[in-house]
Amino acid sequence: METPHAEAPAQRRLPSGPITAAIGLAVLIVGLVFLFNTNGFTSHWYALFKWVHVTGAVIWVGGGLTLTILAARAERSADAGEMATIARQAAFVGERVFAPVGLIVFLMGIAMVINLHWGWGTTWIVIGLVGYVITFLTGLLVLGPQAKRISRLLETKGAEAAETQAAIQRILLLARVDMGVLLLVVADMILKPFT
Ligand code: HEM
């Protein structure tokens, strides 16, 4: 026998995938219109590299800051479950979003330096490169392995275990230091000190 209520939730669900794709396409098209109608750059290539570079930086730094704020809130509430959720989400976006986006930011930065002959010895470029290397190595050697350790601890010992909570607190603190480095790179890129 048919149950009319069983299908109701599925019917009500909005097609979020196509809507998201349409928003992305609209942003891309309008952005390209802006790109081909700007006079503030030496070339359209440089404008394209900078658009992608800064958009990537916004996603990376903005995403990281949001996680930091949510982590601080979870820490204050002393809710082990919420802390574990933040740690899982941070591990996911760290690996799947921030790492690839960070690489794109880096490559676009390199492309701009080459395109406009900024010079590799320019102080603010050197500071940016050093900042990127620090955050890259922190992710590769510390945050990545620690995130994997935490996911193992969550499976074997659970979210409430003191060892798990200590590991989560440590990784969130390290992530905060990493955010500090990234924010300094942003300040360096905008202010171009000692140049
Ligand atoms: C660590 C991550 C990085 C972040 C978060 C970042 C962020 C930014 C931001 C926000 C700007 C816009 C500044 C403005 O227009 O006033 C910018 C511009 C720029 N960045 Fe980066 N950047 C990073 C790494 C790098 C690296 C490693 C290089 C060089 C290899 C680089 C090269 C540049 C260049 C050439 C510009 C354009 C400057 C201009 O046209 O005035 N960036 N970056």
PDB file of C-alpha atoms and ligand atoms in Angstrom:
ATOM      1  CA  MET A   1       0.000   0.000   0.000  1.00  0.00           C
ATOM      2  CA  GLU A   2       1.208   3.491  -0.802  1.00  0.00           C
ATOM      3  CA  THR A   3       2.308   5.738   2.016  1.00  0.00           C
ATOM      4  CA  PRO A   4       1.930   9.360   0.834  1.00  0.00           C
ATOM      5  CA  HIS A   5       3.929  10.763   3.781  1.00  0.00           C
ATOM      6  CA  ALA A   6       6.985   8.609   3.104  1.00  0.00           C
ATOM      7  CA  GLU A   7       7.903  10.521  -0.070  1.00  0.00           C
ATOM      8  CA  ALA A   8       7.164  14.017   1.203  1.00  0.00           C
ATOM      9  CA  PRO A   9      10.685  14.913   2.490  1.00  0.00           C
ATOM     10  CA  ALA A  10      12.306  13.872  -0.812  1.00  0.00           C
ATOM     11  CA  GLN A  11       9.800  15.983  -2.806  1.00  0.00           C
ATOM     12  CA  ARG A  12      10.414  19.052  -0.648  1.00  0.00           C
ATOM     13  CA  ARG A  13      14.193  18.885  -1.045  1.00  0.00           C
ATOM     14  CA  LEU A  14      15.584  21.743  -3.174  1.00  0.00           C
ATOM     15  CA  PRO A  15      18.010  20.831  -5.964  1.00  0.00           C
ATOM     16  CA  SER A  16      20.979  22.411  -4.130  1.00  0.00           C
ATOM     17  CA  GLY A  17      23.633  20.931  -6.477  1.00  0.00           C
ATOM     18  CA  PRO A  18      22.354  22.636  -9.672  1.00  0.00           C
ATOM     19  CA  ILE A  19      21.611  25.879  -7.759  1.00  0.00           C
ATOM     20  CA  THR A  20      25.166  25.931  -6.369  1.00  0.00           C
ATOM     21  CA  ALA A  21      26.549  25.248  -9.872  1.00  0.00           C
ATOM     22  CA  ALA A  22      24.400  28.083 -11.302  1.00  0.00           C
ATOM     23  CA  ILE A  23      25.670  30.524  -8.622  1.00  0.00           C
ATOM     24  CA  GLY A  24      29.263  29.462  -9.354  1.00  0.00           C
ATOM     25  CA  LEU A  25      28.733  29.950 -13.103  1.00  0.00           C
ATOM     26  CA  ALA A  26      27.152  33.384 -12.575  1.00  0.00           C
ATOM     27  CA  VAL A  27      30.111  34.477 -10.396  1.00  0.00           C
ATOM     28  CA  LEU A  28      32.542  33.179 -13.037  1.00  0.00           C
ATOM     29  CA  ILE A  29      30.778  34.956 -15.934  1.00  0.00           C
ATOM     30  CA  VAL A  30      30.380  38.305 -14.124  1.00  0.00           C
ATOM     31  CA  GLY A  31      33.954  38.013 -12.808  1.00  0.00           C
ATOM     32  CA  LEU A  32      35.235  37.452 -16.366  1.00  0.00           C
ATOM     33  CA  VAL A  33      33.265  40.518 -17.541  1.00  0.00           C
ATOM     34  CA  PHE A  34      35.015  42.518 -14.774  1.00  0.00           C
ATOM     35  CA  LEU A  35      38.361  41.001 -15.778  1.00  0.00           C
ATOM     36  CA  PHE A  36      38.082  42.039 -19.428  1.00  0.00           C
ATOM     37  CA  ASN A  37      36.893  45.527 -18.508  1.00  0.00           C
ATOM     38  CA  THR A  38      39.497  46.534 -15.934  1.00  0.00           C
ATOM     39  CA  ASN A  39      42.167  49.146 -16.584  1.00  0.00           C
ATOM     40  CA  GLY A  40      43.992  48.711 -13.293  1.00  0.00           C
ATOM     41  CA  PHE A  41      46.429  46.040 -14.523  1.00  0.00           C
ATOM     42  CA  THR A  42      49.362  45.747 -16.907  1.00  0.00           C
ATOM     43  CA  SER A  43      47.829  42.644 -18.540  1.00  0.00           C
ATOM     44  CA  HIS A  44      44.714  40.502 -18.364  1.00  0.00           C
ATOM     45  CA  TRP A  45      46.932  37.564 -17.367  1.00  0.00           C
ATOM     46  CA  TYR A  46      48.171  39.429 -14.284  1.00  0.00           C
ATOM     47  CA  ALA A  47      44.570  40.389 -13.434  1.00  0.00           C
ATOM     48  CA  LEU A  48      43.495  36.740 -13.778  1.00  0.00           C
ATOM     49  CA  PHE A  49      46.363  35.468 -11.579  1.00  0.00           C
ATOM     50  CA  LYS A  50      45.584  38.068  -8.926  1.00  0.00           C
ATOM     51  CA  TRP A  51      41.847  37.359  -8.996  1.00  0.00           C
ATOM     52  CA  VAL A  52      42.458  33.634  -8.448  1.00  0.00           C
ATOM     53  CA  HIS A  53      45.245  34.290  -5.889  1.00  0.00           C
ATOM     54  CA  VAL A  54      43.190  36.633  -3.702  1.00  0.00           C
ATOM     55  CA  THR A  55      39.980  34.569  -4.052  1.00  0.00           C
ATOM     56  CA  GLY A  56      41.961  31.507  -2.921  1.00  0.00           C
ATOM     57  CA  ALA A  57      43.432  33.473  -0.016  1.00  0.00           C
ATOM     58  CA  VAL A  58      39.917  34.577   1.028  1.00  0.00           C
ATOM     59  CA  ILE A  59      38.652  30.969   0.978  1.00  0.00           C
ATOM     60  CA  TRP A  60      41.726  29.668   2.832  1.00  0.00           C
ATOM     61  CA  VAL A  61      42.128  32.394   5.470  1.00  0.00           C
ATOM     62  CA  GLY A  62      38.384  33.029   5.876  1.00  0.00           C
ATOM     63  CA  GLY A  63      37.678  29.306   6.228  1.00  0.00           C
ATOM     64  CA  GLY A  64      40.501  28.887   8.733  1.00  0.00           C
ATOM     65  CA  LEU A  65      39.313  31.852  10.810  1.00  0.00           C
ATOM     66  CA  THR A  66      35.742  30.526  10.873  1.00  0.00           C
ATOM     67  CA  LEU A  67      37.024  27.189  12.178  1.00  0.00           C
ATOM     68  CA  THR A  68      39.147  28.980  14.790  1.00  0.00           C
ATOM     69  CA  ILE A  69      36.098  30.901  16.042  1.00  0.00           C
ATOM     70  CA  LEU A  70      33.967  27.725  16.171  1.00  0.00           C
ATOM     71  CA  ALA A  71      36.800  25.878  17.962  1.00  0.00           C
ATOM     72  CA  ALA A  72      37.100  28.641  20.575  1.00  0.00           C
ATOM     73  CA  ARG A  73      33.327  28.446  21.137  1.00  0.00           C
ATOM     74  CA  ALA A  74      33.445  24.657  21.525  1.00  0.00           C
ATOM     75  CA  GLU A  75      36.392  24.933  23.920  1.00  0.00           C
ATOM     76  CA  ARG A  76      34.493  27.388  26.108  1.00  0.00           C
ATOM     77  CA  SER A  77      31.420  25.148  26.220  1.00  0.00           C
ATOM     78  CA  ALA A  78      33.703  22.235  27.311  1.00  0.00           C
ATOM     79  CA  ASP A  79      31.537  19.889  25.233  1.00  0.00           C
ATOM     80  CA  ALA A  80      33.662  16.878  24.220  1.00  0.00           C
ATOM     81  CA  GLY A  81      31.277  15.938  21.389  1.00  0.00           C
ATOM     82  CA  GLU A  82      31.372  19.444  19.896  1.00  0.00           C
ATOM     83  CA  MET A  83      35.180  19.512  20.137  1.00  0.00           C
ATOM     84  CA  ALA A  84      35.356  16.190  18.302  1.00  0.00           C
ATOM     85  CA  THR A  85      32.998  17.481  15.592  1.00  0.00           C
ATOM     86  CA  ILE A  86      35.154  20.601  15.050  1.00  0.00           C
ATOM     87  CA  ALA A  87      38.313  18.444  14.915  1.00  0.00           C
ATOM     88  CA  ARG A  88      36.711  16.148  12.293  1.00  0.00           C
ATOM     89  CA  GLN A  89      35.498  19.115  10.208  1.00  0.00           C
ATOM     90  CA  ALA A  90      38.892  20.846  10.470  1.00  0.00           C
ATOM     91  CA  ALA A  91      40.639  17.652   9.314  1.00  0.00           C
ATOM     92  CA  PHE A  92      38.244  17.378   6.356  1.00  0.00           C
ATOM     93  CA  VAL A  93      38.533  20.980   5.103  1.00  0.00           C
ATOM     94  CA  GLY A  94      42.258  21.061   5.892  1.00  0.00           C
ATOM     95  CA  GLU A  95      42.960  18.117   3.605  1.00  0.00           C
ATOM     96  CA  ARG A  96      40.279  18.561   0.942  1.00  0.00           C
ATOM     97  CA  VAL A  97      40.000  22.373   0.696  1.00  0.00           C
ATOM     98  CA  PHE A  98      42.820  24.337   2.349  1.00  0.00           C
ATOM     99  CA  ALA A  99      45.710  22.186   1.045  1.00  0.00           C
ATOM    100  CA  PRO A 100      44.708  22.348  -2.679  1.00  0.00           C
ATOM    101  CA  VAL A 101      43.516  25.979  -2.454  1.00  0.00           C
ATOM    102  CA  GLY A 102      46.778  26.917  -0.670  1.00  0.00           C
ATOM    103  CA  LEU A 103      48.735  25.349  -3.518  1.00  0.00           C
ATOM    104  CA  ILE A 104      46.730  27.368  -6.085  1.00  0.00           C
ATOM    105  CA  VAL A 105      47.366  30.581  -4.059  1.00  0.00           C
ATOM    106  CA  PHE A 106      51.085  29.770  -4.087  1.00  0.00           C
ATOM    107  CA  LEU A 107      51.202  28.990  -7.835  1.00  0.00           C
ATOM    108  CA  MET A 108      49.277  32.160  -8.721  1.00  0.00           C
ATOM    109  CA  GLY A 109      51.680  34.164  -6.529  1.00  0.00           C
ATOM    110  CA  ILE A 110      54.626  32.669  -8.449  1.00  0.00           C
ATOM    111  CA  ALA A 111      52.865  33.424 -11.765  1.00  0.00           C
ATOM    112  CA  MET A 112      52.384  37.102 -10.768  1.00  0.00           C
ATOM    113  CA  VAL A 113      56.020  37.486  -9.688  1.00  0.00           C
ATOM    114  CA  ILE A 114      57.180  36.100 -13.059  1.00  0.00           C
ATOM    115  CA  ASN A 115      54.584  38.008 -15.112  1.00  0.00           C
ATOM    116  CA  LEU A 116      55.338  41.440 -13.631  1.00  0.00           C
ATOM    117  CA  HIS A 117      59.051  40.815 -12.861  1.00  0.00           C
ATOM    118  CA  TRP A 118      58.546  41.744  -9.192  1.00  0.00           C
ATOM    119  CA  GLY A 119      61.971  40.220  -8.405  1.00  0.00           C
ATOM    120  CA  TRP A 120      62.534  37.237  -6.111  1.00  0.00           C
ATOM    121  CA  GLY A 121      64.705  39.269  -3.726  1.00  0.00           C
ATOM    122  CA  THR A 122      61.944  41.823  -2.985  1.00  0.00           C
ATOM    123  CA  THR A 123      61.424  41.800   0.792  1.00  0.00           C
ATOM    124  CA  TRP A 124      57.627  41.375   0.836  1.00  0.00           C
ATOM    125  CA  ILE A 125      57.888  38.520  -1.720  1.00  0.00           C
ATOM    126  CA  VAL A 126      60.533  36.790   0.446  1.00  0.00           C
ATOM    127  CA  ILE A 127      58.290  37.210   3.545  1.00  0.00           C
ATOM    128  CA  GLY A 128      55.337  35.736   1.577  1.00  0.00           C
ATOM    129  CA  LEU A 129      57.427  32.762   0.429  1.00  0.00           C
ATOM    130  CA  VAL A 130      58.764  32.114   3.946  1.00  0.00           C
ATOM    131  CA  GLY A 131      55.203  32.345   5.351  1.00  0.00           C
ATOM    132  CA  TYR A 132      53.936  29.903   2.753  1.00  0.00           C
ATOM    133  CA  VAL A 133      56.767  27.423   3.440  1.00  0.00           C
ATOM    134  CA  ILE A 134      56.071  27.627   7.215  1.00  0.00           C
ATOM    135  CA  THR A 135      52.331  26.978   6.784  1.00  0.00           C
ATOM    136  CA  PHE A 136      52.961  24.247   4.166  1.00  0.00           C
ATOM    137  CA  LEU A 137      55.408  22.401   6.428  1.00  0.00           C
ATOM    138  CA  THR A 138      53.142  22.854   9.481  1.00  0.00           C
ATOM    139  CA  GLY A 139      50.285  21.265   7.528  1.00  0.00           C
ATOM    140  CA  LEU A 140      52.389  18.446   6.094  1.00  0.00           C
ATOM    141  CA  LEU A 141      54.459  17.529   9.152  1.00  0.00           C
ATOM    142  CA  VAL A 142      52.256  18.489  12.096  1.00  0.00           C
ATOM    143  CA  LEU A 143      48.571  19.227  11.422  1.00  0.00           C
ATOM    144  CA  GLY A 144      48.051  16.392   8.886  1.00  0.00           C
ATOM    145  CA  PRO A 145      49.591  13.587  10.982  1.00  0.00           C
ATOM    146  CA  GLN A 146      47.985  14.943  14.181  1.00  0.00           C
ATOM    147  CA  ALA A 147      44.555  15.024  12.511  1.00  0.00           C
ATOM    148  CA  LYS A 148      44.982  11.353  11.524  1.00  0.00           C
ATOM    149  CA  ARG A 149      46.041  10.498  15.082  1.00  0.00           C
ATOM    150  CA  ILE A 150      42.932  12.234  16.436  1.00  0.00           C
ATOM    151  CA  SER A 151      40.636  10.348  14.078  1.00  0.00           C
ATOM    152  CA  ARG A 152      42.256   7.079  15.312  1.00  0.00           C
ATOM    153  CA  LEU A 153      41.816   8.190  18.940  1.00  0.00           C
ATOM    154  CA  LEU A 154      38.161   9.056  18.303  1.00  0.00           C
ATOM    155  CA  GLU A 155      37.596   5.551  16.926  1.00  0.00           C
ATOM    156  CA  THR A 156      39.524   3.638  19.576  1.00  0.00           C
ATOM    157  CA  LYS A 157      39.134   5.696  22.778  1.00  0.00           C
ATOM    158  CA  GLY A 158      36.156   7.948  22.014  1.00  0.00           C
ATOM    159  CA  ALA A 159      35.580  11.706  22.185  1.00  0.00           C
ATOM    160  CA  GLU A 160      35.364  11.865  26.001  1.00  0.00           C
ATOM    161  CA  ALA A 161      38.802  10.303  26.666  1.00  0.00           C
ATOM    162  CA  ALA A 162      41.313  12.708  28.242  1.00  0.00           C
ATOM    163  CA  GLU A 163      43.956  11.704  25.672  1.00  0.00           C
ATOM    164  CA  THR A 164      41.612  12.535  22.774  1.00  0.00           C
ATOM    165  CA  GLN A 165      40.589  15.879  24.234  1.00  0.00           C
ATOM    166  CA  ALA A 166      44.216  16.854  24.929  1.00  0.00           C
ATOM    167  CA  ALA A 167      45.195  15.976  21.341  1.00  0.00           C
ATOM    168  CA  ILE A 168      42.250  18.003  19.968  1.00  0.00           C
ATOM    169  CA  GLN A 169      43.154  21.015  22.114  1.00  0.00           C
ATOM    170  CA  ARG A 170      46.782  20.800  20.964  1.00  0.00           C
ATOM    171  CA  ILE A 171      45.899  20.658  17.249  1.00  0.00           C
ATOM    172  CA  LEU A 172      43.423  23.542  17.564  1.00  0.00           C
ATOM    173  CA  LEU A 173      46.091  25.644  19.267  1.00  0.00           C
ATOM    174  CA  LEU A 174      48.613  24.821  16.529  1.00  0.00           C
ATOM    175  CA  ALA A 175      46.001  25.678  13.899  1.00  0.00           C
ATOM    176  CA  ARG A 176      45.608  29.063  15.621  1.00  0.00           C
ATOM    177  CA  VAL A 177      49.365  29.702  15.326  1.00  0.00           C
ATOM    178  CA  ASP A 178      49.115  28.734  11.642  1.00  0.00           C
ATOM    179  CA  MET A 179      46.292  31.274  11.203  1.00  0.00           C
ATOM    180  CA  GLY A 180      48.520  33.928  12.776  1.00  0.00           C
ATOM    181  CA  VAL A 181      51.207  33.197  10.158  1.00  0.00           C
ATOM    182  CA  LEU A 182      48.642  33.395   7.334  1.00  0.00           C
ATOM    183  CA  LEU A 183      47.235  36.708   8.607  1.00  0.00           C
ATOM    184  CA  LEU A 184      50.783  38.107   8.724  1.00  0.00           C
ATOM    185  CA  VAL A 185      51.307  37.025   5.100  1.00  0.00           C
ATOM    186  CA  VAL A 186      48.060  38.829   4.160  1.00  0.00           C
ATOM    187  CA  ALA A 187      49.310  41.999   5.948  1.00  0.00           C
ATOM    188  CA  ASP A 188      52.653  41.610   4.131  1.00  0.00           C
ATOM    189  CA  MET A 189      50.961  41.222   0.721  1.00  0.00           C
ATOM    190  CA  ILE A 190      48.754  44.285   1.245  1.00  0.00           C
ATOM    191  CA  LEU A 191      51.307  46.608   2.884  1.00  0.00           C
ATOM    192  CA  LYS A 192      54.453  45.427   1.044  1.00  0.00           C
ATOM    193  CA  PRO A 193      56.765  46.503   3.914  1.00  0.00           C
ATOM    194  CA  PHE A 194      60.426  47.512   3.527  1.00  0.00           C
ATOM    195  CA  THR A 195      59.956  48.038  -0.207  1.00  0.00           C
TER     196      THR A 195
HETATM  197  C1  HEM B   1      50.702  32.260   2.122  1.00  0.00           C
HETATM  198  C2  HEM B   1      49.682  32.560   1.445  1.00  0.00           C
HETATM  199  C3  HEM B   1      49.377  33.874   0.761  1.00  0.00           C
HETATM  200  C4  HEM B   1      48.308  34.659   1.030  1.00  0.00           C
HETATM  201  C5  HEM B   1      47.239  34.414   2.080  1.00  0.00           C
HETATM  202  C6  HEM B   1      48.369  35.790   0.093  1.00  0.00           C
HETATM  203  C7  HEM B   1      47.448  36.829   0.040  1.00  0.00           C
HETATM  204  C8  HEM B   1      47.483  37.886  -0.828  1.00  0.00           C
HETATM  205  C9  HEM B   1      46.552  38.988  -0.860  1.00  0.00           C
HETATM  206  C10 HEM B   1      45.374  39.168   0.084  1.00  0.00           C
HETATM  207  C11 HEM B   1      46.932  39.823  -1.870  1.00  0.00           C
HETATM  208  C12 HEM B   1      46.239  41.121  -2.294  1.00  0.00           C
HETATM  209  C13 HEM B   1      47.081  42.314  -1.872  1.00  0.00           C
HETATM  210  C14 HEM B   1      46.673  43.612  -2.517  1.00  0.00           C
HETATM  211  O1  HEM B   1      46.262  43.646  -3.671  1.00  0.00           O
HETATM  212  O2  HEM B   1      46.778  44.684  -1.871  1.00  0.00           O
HETATM  213  C15 HEM B   1      48.079  39.231  -2.503  1.00  0.00           C
HETATM  214  C16 HEM B   1      48.734  39.765  -3.583  1.00  0.00           C
HETATM  215  C17 HEM B   1      49.873  39.238  -4.140  1.00  0.00           C
HETATM  216  N1  HEM B   1      50.583  38.132  -3.717  1.00  0.00           N
HETATM  217 FE1  HEM B   1      50.038  36.908  -2.206  1.00  0.00          FE
HETATM  218  N2  HEM B   1      49.480  35.649  -0.686  1.00  0.00           N
HETATM  219  C18 HEM B   1      50.139  34.499  -0.313  1.00  0.00           C
HETATM  220  C19 HEM B   1      51.307  34.002  -0.833  1.00  0.00           C
HETATM  221  C20 HEM B   1      52.030  34.571  -1.848  1.00  0.00           C
HETATM  222  C21 HEM B   1      53.297  34.095  -2.364  1.00  0.00           C
HETATM  223  C22 HEM B   1      54.018  32.847  -1.829  1.00  0.00           C
HETATM  224  C23 HEM B   1      53.673  34.933  -3.373  1.00  0.00           C
HETATM  225  C24 HEM B   1      54.877  34.924  -4.235  1.00  0.00           C
HETATM  226  C25 HEM B   1      55.520  33.880  -4.589  1.00  0.00           C
HETATM  227  C26 HEM B   1      52.641  35.948  -3.507  1.00  0.00           C
HETATM  228  C27 HEM B   1      52.629  36.975  -4.420  1.00  0.00           C
HETATM  229  C28 HEM B   1      51.687  37.966  -4.531  1.00  0.00           C
HETATM  230  C29 HEM B   1      51.692  39.018  -5.548  1.00  0.00           C
HETATM  231  C30 HEM B   1      52.719  39.203  -6.645  1.00  0.00           C
HETATM  232  C31 HEM B   1      50.559  39.823  -5.291  1.00  0.00           C
HETATM  233  C32 HEM B   1      50.070  41.010  -6.122  1.00  0.00           C
HETATM  234  C33 HEM B   1      50.576  42.302  -5.560  1.00  0.00           C
HETATM  235  C34 HEM B   1      49.990  43.470  -6.300  1.00  0.00           C
HETATM  236  O3  HEM B   1      49.555  43.323  -7.448  1.00  0.00           O
HETATM  237  O4  HEM B   1      49.976  44.570  -5.717  1.00  0.00           O
HETATM  238  N3  HEM B   1      51.658  35.694  -2.562  1.00  0.00           N
HETATM  239  N4  HEM B   1      48.408  38.069  -1.851  1.00  0.00           N
END
